Short mmCIF file of C-alpha atoms and ligand atoms in Angstrom, two decimals:
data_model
loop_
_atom_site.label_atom_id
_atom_site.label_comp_id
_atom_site.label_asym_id
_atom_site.label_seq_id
_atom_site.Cartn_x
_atom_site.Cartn_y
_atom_site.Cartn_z
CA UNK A 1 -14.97 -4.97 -81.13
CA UNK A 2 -18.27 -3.75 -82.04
CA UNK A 3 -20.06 -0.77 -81.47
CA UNK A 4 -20.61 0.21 -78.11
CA UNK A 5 -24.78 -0.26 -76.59
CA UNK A 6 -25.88 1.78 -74.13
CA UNK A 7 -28.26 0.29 -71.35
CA UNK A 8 -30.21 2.54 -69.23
CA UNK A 9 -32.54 0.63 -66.16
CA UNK A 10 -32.90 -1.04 -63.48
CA UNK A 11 -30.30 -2.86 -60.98
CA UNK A 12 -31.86 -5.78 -58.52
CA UNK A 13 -30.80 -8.17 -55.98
CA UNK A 14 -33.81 -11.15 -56.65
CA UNK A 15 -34.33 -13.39 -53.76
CA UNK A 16 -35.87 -16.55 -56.05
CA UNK A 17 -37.73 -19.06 -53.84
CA UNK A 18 -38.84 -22.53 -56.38
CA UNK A 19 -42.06 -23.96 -55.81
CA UNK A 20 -44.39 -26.55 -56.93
CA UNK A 21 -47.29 -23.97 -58.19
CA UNK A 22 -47.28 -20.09 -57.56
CA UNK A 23 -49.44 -19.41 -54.82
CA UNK A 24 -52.99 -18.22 -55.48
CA UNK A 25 -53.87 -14.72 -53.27
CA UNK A 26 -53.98 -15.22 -49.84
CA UNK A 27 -52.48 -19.06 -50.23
CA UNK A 28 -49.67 -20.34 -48.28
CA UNK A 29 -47.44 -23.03 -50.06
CA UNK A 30 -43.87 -24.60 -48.58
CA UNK A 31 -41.50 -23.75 -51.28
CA UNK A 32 -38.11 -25.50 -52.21
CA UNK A 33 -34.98 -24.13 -52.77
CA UNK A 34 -33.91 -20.52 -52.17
CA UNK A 35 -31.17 -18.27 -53.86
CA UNK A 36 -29.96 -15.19 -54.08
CA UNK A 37 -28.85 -13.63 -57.78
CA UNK A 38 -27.99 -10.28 -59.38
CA UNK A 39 -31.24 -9.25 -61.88
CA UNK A 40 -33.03 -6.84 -62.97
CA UNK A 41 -33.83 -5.88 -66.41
CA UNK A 42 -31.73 -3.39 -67.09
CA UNK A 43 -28.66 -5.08 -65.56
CA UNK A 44 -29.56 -8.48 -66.97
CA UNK A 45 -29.94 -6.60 -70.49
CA UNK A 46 -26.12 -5.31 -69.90
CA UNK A 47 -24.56 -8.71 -68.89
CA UNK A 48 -26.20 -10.22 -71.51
CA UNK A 49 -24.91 -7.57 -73.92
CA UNK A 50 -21.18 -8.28 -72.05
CA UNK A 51 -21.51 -12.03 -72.89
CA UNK A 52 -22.71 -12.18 -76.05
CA UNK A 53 -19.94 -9.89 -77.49
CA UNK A 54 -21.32 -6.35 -77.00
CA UNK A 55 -19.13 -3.37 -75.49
CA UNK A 56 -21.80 -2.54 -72.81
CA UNK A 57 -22.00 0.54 -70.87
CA UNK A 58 -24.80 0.83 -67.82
CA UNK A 59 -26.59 3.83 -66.59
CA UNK A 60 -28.70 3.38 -63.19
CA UNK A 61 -28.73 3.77 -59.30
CA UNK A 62 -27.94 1.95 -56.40
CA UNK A 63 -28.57 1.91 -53.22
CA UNK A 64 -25.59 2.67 -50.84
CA UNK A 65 -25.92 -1.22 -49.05
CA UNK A 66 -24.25 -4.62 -49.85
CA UNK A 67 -26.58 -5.73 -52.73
CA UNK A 68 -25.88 -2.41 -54.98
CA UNK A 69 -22.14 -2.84 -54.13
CA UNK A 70 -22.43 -6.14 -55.26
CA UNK A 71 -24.04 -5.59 -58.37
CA UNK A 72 -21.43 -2.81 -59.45
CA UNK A 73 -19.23 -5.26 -58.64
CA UNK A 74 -20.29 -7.60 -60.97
CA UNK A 75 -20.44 -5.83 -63.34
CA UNK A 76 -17.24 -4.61 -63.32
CA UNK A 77 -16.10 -8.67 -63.74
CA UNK A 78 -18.23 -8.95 -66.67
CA UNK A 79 -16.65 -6.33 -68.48
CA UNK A 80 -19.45 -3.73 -68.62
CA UNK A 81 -18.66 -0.43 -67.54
CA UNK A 82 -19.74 1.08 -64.59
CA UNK A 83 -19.08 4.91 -65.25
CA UNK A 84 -22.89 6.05 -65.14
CA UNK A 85 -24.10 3.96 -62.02
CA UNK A 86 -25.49 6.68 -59.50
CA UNK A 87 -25.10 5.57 -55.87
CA UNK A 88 -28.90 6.62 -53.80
CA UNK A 89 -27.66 7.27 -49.74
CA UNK A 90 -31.38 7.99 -48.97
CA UNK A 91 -32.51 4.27 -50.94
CA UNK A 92 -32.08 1.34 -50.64
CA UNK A 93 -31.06 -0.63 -53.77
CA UNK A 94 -33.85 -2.23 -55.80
CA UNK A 95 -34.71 -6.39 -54.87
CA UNK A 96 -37.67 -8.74 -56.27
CA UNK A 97 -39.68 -11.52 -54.61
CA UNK A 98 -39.45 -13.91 -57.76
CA UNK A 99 -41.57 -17.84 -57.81
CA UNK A 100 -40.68 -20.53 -59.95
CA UNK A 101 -43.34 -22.64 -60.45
CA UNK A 102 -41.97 -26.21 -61.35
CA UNK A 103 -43.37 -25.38 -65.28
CA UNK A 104 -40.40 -22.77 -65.16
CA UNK A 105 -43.40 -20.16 -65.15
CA UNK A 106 -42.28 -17.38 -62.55
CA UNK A 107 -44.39 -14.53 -60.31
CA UNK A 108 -42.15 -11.20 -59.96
CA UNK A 109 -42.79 -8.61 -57.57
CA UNK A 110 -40.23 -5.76 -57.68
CA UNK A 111 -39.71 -3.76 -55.02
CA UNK A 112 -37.56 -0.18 -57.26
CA UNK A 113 -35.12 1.30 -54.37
CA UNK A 114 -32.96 3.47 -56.07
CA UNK A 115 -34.08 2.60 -59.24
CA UNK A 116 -36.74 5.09 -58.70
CA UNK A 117 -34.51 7.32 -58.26
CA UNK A 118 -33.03 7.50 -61.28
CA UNK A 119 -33.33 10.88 -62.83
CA UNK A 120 -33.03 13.01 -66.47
CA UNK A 121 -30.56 14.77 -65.14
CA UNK A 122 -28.18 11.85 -64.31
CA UNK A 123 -28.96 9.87 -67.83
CA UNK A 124 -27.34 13.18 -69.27
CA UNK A 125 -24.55 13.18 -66.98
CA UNK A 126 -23.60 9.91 -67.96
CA UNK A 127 -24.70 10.11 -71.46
CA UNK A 128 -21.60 12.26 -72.03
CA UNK A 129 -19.02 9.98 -71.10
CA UNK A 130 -19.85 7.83 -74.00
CA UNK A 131 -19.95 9.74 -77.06
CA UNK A 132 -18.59 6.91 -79.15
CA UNK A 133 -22.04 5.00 -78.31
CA UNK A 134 -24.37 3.79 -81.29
CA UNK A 135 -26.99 2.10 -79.48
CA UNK A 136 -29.44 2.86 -76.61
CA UNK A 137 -31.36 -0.34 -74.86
CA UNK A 138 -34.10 0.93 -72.71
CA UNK A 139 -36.79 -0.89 -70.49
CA UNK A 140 -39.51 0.24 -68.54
CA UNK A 141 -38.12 0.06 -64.27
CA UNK A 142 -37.11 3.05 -64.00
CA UNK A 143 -38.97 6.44 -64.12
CA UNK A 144 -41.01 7.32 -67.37
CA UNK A 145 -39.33 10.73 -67.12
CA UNK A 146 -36.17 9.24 -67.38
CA UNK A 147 -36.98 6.68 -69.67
CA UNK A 148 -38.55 9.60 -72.45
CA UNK A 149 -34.97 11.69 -71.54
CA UNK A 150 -32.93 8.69 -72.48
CA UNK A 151 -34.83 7.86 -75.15
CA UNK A 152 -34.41 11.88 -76.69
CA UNK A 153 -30.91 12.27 -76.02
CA UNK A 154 -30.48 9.34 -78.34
CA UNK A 155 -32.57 10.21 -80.46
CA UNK A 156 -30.75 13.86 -80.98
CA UNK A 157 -27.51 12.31 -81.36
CA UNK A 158 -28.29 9.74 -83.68
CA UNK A 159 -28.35 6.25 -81.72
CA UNK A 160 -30.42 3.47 -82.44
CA UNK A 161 -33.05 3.77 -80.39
CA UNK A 162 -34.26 -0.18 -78.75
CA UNK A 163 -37.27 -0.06 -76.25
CA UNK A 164 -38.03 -3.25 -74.39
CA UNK A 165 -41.39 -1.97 -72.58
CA UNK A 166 -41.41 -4.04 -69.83
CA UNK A 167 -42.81 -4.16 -67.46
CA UNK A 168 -46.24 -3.35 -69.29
CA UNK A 169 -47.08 0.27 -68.87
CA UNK A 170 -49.70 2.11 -71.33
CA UNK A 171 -48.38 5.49 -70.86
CA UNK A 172 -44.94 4.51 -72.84
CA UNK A 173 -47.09 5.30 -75.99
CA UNK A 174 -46.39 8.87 -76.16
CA UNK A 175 -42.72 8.09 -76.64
CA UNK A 176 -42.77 5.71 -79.87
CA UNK A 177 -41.70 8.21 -82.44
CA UNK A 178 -38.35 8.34 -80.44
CA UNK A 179 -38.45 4.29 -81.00
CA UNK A 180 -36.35 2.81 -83.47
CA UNK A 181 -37.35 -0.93 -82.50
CA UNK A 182 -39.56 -1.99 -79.72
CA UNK A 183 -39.36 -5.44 -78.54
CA UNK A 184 -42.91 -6.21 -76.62
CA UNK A 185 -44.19 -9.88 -75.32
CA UNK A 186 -47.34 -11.16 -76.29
CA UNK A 187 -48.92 -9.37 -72.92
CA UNK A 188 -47.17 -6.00 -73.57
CA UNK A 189 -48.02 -5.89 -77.15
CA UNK A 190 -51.83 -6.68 -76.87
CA UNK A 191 -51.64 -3.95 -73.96
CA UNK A 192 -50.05 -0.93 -76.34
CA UNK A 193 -51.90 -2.06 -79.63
CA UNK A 194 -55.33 -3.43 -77.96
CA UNK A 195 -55.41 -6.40 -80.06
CA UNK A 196 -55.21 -9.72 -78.17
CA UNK A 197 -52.60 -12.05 -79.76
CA UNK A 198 -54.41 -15.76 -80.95
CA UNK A 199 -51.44 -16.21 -83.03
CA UNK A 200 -49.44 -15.59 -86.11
CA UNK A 201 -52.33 -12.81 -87.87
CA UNK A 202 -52.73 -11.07 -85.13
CA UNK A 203 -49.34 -10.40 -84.27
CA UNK A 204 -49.00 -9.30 -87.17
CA UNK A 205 -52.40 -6.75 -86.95
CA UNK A 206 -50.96 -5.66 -83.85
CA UNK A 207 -47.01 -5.33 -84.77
CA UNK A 208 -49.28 -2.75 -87.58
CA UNK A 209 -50.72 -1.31 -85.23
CA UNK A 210 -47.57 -0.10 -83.50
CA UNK A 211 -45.94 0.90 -86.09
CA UNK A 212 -49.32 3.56 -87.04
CA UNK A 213 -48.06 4.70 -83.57
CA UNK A 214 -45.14 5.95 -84.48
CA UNK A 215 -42.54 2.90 -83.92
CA UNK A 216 -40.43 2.13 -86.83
CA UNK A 217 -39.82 -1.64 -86.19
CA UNK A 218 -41.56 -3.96 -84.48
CA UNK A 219 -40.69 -7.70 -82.50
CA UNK A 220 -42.74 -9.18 -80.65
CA UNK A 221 -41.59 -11.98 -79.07
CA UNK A 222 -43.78 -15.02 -78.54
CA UNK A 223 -41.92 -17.59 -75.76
CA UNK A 224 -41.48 -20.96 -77.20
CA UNK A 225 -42.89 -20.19 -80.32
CA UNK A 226 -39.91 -17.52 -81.45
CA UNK A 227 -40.95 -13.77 -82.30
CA UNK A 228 -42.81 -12.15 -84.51
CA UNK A 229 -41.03 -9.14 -86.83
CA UNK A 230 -42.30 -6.35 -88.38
CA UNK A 231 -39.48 -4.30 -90.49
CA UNK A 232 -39.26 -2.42 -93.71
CA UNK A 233 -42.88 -3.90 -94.84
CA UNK A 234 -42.09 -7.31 -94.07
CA UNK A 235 -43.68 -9.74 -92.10
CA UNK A 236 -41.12 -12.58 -90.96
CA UNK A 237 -41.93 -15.45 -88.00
CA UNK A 238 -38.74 -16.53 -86.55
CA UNK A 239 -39.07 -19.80 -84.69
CA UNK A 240 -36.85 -20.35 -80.97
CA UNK A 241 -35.10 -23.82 -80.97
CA UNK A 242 -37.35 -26.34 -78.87
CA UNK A 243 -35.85 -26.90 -75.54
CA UNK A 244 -36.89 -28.12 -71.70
CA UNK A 245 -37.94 -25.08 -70.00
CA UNK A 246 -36.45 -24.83 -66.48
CA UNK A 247 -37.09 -20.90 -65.55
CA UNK A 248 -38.53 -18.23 -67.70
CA UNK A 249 -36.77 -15.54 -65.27
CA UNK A 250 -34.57 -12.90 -67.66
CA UNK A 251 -35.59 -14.55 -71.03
CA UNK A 252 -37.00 -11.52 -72.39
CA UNK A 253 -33.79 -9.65 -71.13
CA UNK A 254 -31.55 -12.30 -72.75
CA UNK A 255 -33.32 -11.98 -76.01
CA UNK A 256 -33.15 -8.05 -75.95
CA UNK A 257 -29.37 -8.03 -74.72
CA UNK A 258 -28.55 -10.92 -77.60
CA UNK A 259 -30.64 -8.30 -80.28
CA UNK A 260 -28.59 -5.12 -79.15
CA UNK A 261 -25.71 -7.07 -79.50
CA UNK A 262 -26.42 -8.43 -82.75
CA UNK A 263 -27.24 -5.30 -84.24
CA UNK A 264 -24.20 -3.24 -83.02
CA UNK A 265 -22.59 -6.12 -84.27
CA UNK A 266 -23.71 -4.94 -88.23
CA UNK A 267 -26.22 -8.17 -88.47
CA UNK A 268 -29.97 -6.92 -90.30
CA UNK A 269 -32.39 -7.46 -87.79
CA UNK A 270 -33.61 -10.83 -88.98
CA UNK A 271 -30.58 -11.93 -88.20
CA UNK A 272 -30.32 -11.12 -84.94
CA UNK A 273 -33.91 -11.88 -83.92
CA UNK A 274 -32.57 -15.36 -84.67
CA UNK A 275 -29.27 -14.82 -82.62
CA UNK A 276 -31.35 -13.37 -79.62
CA UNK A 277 -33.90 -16.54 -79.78
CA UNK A 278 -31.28 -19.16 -79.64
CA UNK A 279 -29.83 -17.04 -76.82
CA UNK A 280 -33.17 -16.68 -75.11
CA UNK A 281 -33.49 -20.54 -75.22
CA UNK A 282 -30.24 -21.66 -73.68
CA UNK A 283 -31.25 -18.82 -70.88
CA UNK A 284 -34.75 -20.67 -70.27
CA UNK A 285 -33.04 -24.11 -69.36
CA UNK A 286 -31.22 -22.69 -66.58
CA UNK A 287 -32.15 -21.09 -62.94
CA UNK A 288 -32.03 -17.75 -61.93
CA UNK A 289 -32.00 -14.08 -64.03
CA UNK A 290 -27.87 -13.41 -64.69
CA UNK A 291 -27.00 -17.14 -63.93
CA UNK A 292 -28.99 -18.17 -67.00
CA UNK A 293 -27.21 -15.92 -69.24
CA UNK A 294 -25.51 -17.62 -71.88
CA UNK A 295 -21.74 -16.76 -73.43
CA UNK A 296 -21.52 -15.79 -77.01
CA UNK A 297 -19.78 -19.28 -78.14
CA UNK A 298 -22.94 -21.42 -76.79
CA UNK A 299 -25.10 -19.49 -78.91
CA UNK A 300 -22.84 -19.56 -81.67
CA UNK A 301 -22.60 -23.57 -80.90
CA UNK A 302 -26.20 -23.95 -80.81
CA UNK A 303 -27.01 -22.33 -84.35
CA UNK A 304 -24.27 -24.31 -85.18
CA UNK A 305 -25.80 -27.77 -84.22
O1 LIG B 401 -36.81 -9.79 -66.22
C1 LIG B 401 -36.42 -10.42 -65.03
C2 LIG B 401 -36.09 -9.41 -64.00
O2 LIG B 401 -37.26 -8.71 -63.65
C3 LIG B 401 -35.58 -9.98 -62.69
O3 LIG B 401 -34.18 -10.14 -62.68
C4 LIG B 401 -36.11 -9.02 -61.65
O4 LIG B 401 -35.13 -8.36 -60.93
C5 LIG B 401 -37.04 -8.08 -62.41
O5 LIG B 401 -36.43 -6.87 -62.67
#
């Protein structure tokens, strides 16, 4: 078993309504299907971490209602364990309104709950149950408090420190020299590095730029046209398999889950960049944030072929 990965973030219930095109504001469009499915970025990141062939431990709150008992519940199937999820009585747990357009393009509007709620003092409570752990995956729904006391605990005991900084927030740069590898989109990187990414040279100015900041390695990854890496000096573009987009929903989270998992794993990081984009591919032709997640032997199948 490899080493065990640490996620700290956020837990959701996501009500996902698909529709022809995402409305436009104040628009009202008739919608197709509806479902329910467990999401949220942090959780996704942990499932995916559980499925690809990660030991995964979670830290966040719930709500004390049906959809955080639910999502502890899941989790507990998958394999990931549950020690550091903090139940909220005064919250309700966290949902999102998600669209999916019929491009696969999706609108998200997160409502946090408990997630919120989520303080310093309980990422060190949990924190020290798992003293065997070697990585910390971070992302950005929970408080920035909490997210800069997670990110220093690892740091002080020696973890590998991942930052997915989503969803965008500018204030996350006073935290980068705690950063090991941060693992912005196009959107999030031209937000923390003010260059706007055309393409290839410019993710590469602004993958630079981050590292002046204080980060030590950089991905950013591009949707259907791979990531972009930035590690030890080198400059490496790592194409994603071509494939018929269904739903973007979780992609990101599938490719940071698949990277954590890679790297506790022992793979360099090139390697896994390319483990977490075939990953991130299979996830895009599916519906839904933790029912697109694929199982270790697809990806494996799909490098394979
Ligand atoms: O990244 C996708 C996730 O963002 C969804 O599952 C939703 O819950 C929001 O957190």
């Amino acid at each position: 078993m490899s080493n065990k990965i640490l996620v700290v973030g956020s837990i959701n219930m996501d009500m996902v309504v698909k529709t022809a095109h995402i409305p436009q504001p104040g628009e009202t469009v008739l919608g197709g299907v509806f479902f329910m499915n467990p999401g949220g970025k942090g959780a996704n990141q942990a499932v995916a971490v559980a499925r690809l062939g990660g030991k995964a431990a979670f830290i966040g709150k719930i709500g004390d209602d049906i959809f955080g008992k639910q999502s502890a519940h899941l989790f507990d199937q998958e394999g990931v364990d549950i020690s550091g999820i903090f139940s909220d009585p005064e919250s309700p747990s966290g949902i999102a309104m998600i669209t999916v357009d019929d491009s696969g393009e999706n609108s998200i509007v997160v409502a946090p709950g408990a997630n919120a709620h989520l303080q310093p003092q309980d990422v060190a409570a949990a924190f020290g149950k798992h003293p065997d752990a070697a990585v910390m995956l971070i992302q950005l729904e929970i408080p920035m408090e909490t997210v800069r006391h997670a990110a220093q605990c690892a740091r002080d005991k020696g973890l590998l420190v991942i930052l997915n900084p989503a969803p965008a927030n500018s204030s996350v740069s006073d935290l980068f020299h705690l950063i090991d590898v941060i693992t912005p989109n196009e959107h999030e990187a031209e937000m923390l590095s003010g260059i706007r990414i055309k393409d290839l040279s410019s993710a590469r100015r602004a993958a630079e730029r981050l590292q002046q900041l204080g980060v030590k390695s950089v991905i950013i990854t591009l949707g259907k046209q791979g990531a972009a890496v930035l590690h030890e000096g080198r400059f490496h573009h790592i194409p994603a398999p071509v494939v018929d987009t269904v739903d973007t929903t979780a992609a990101g989270d599938v490719f940071n889950g698949a990277l954590a998992a890679g790297l506790a794993d022992g793979r360099g990081l090139e390697e896994a960049v390319a483990f977490a984009c075939n990953a991130a591919s299979i996830a895009v032709t599916r519906l839904g944030a933790q029912s697109s997640i694929p199982y270790r032997n697809e990806v494996l199948f799909n490098i394979m072929n």
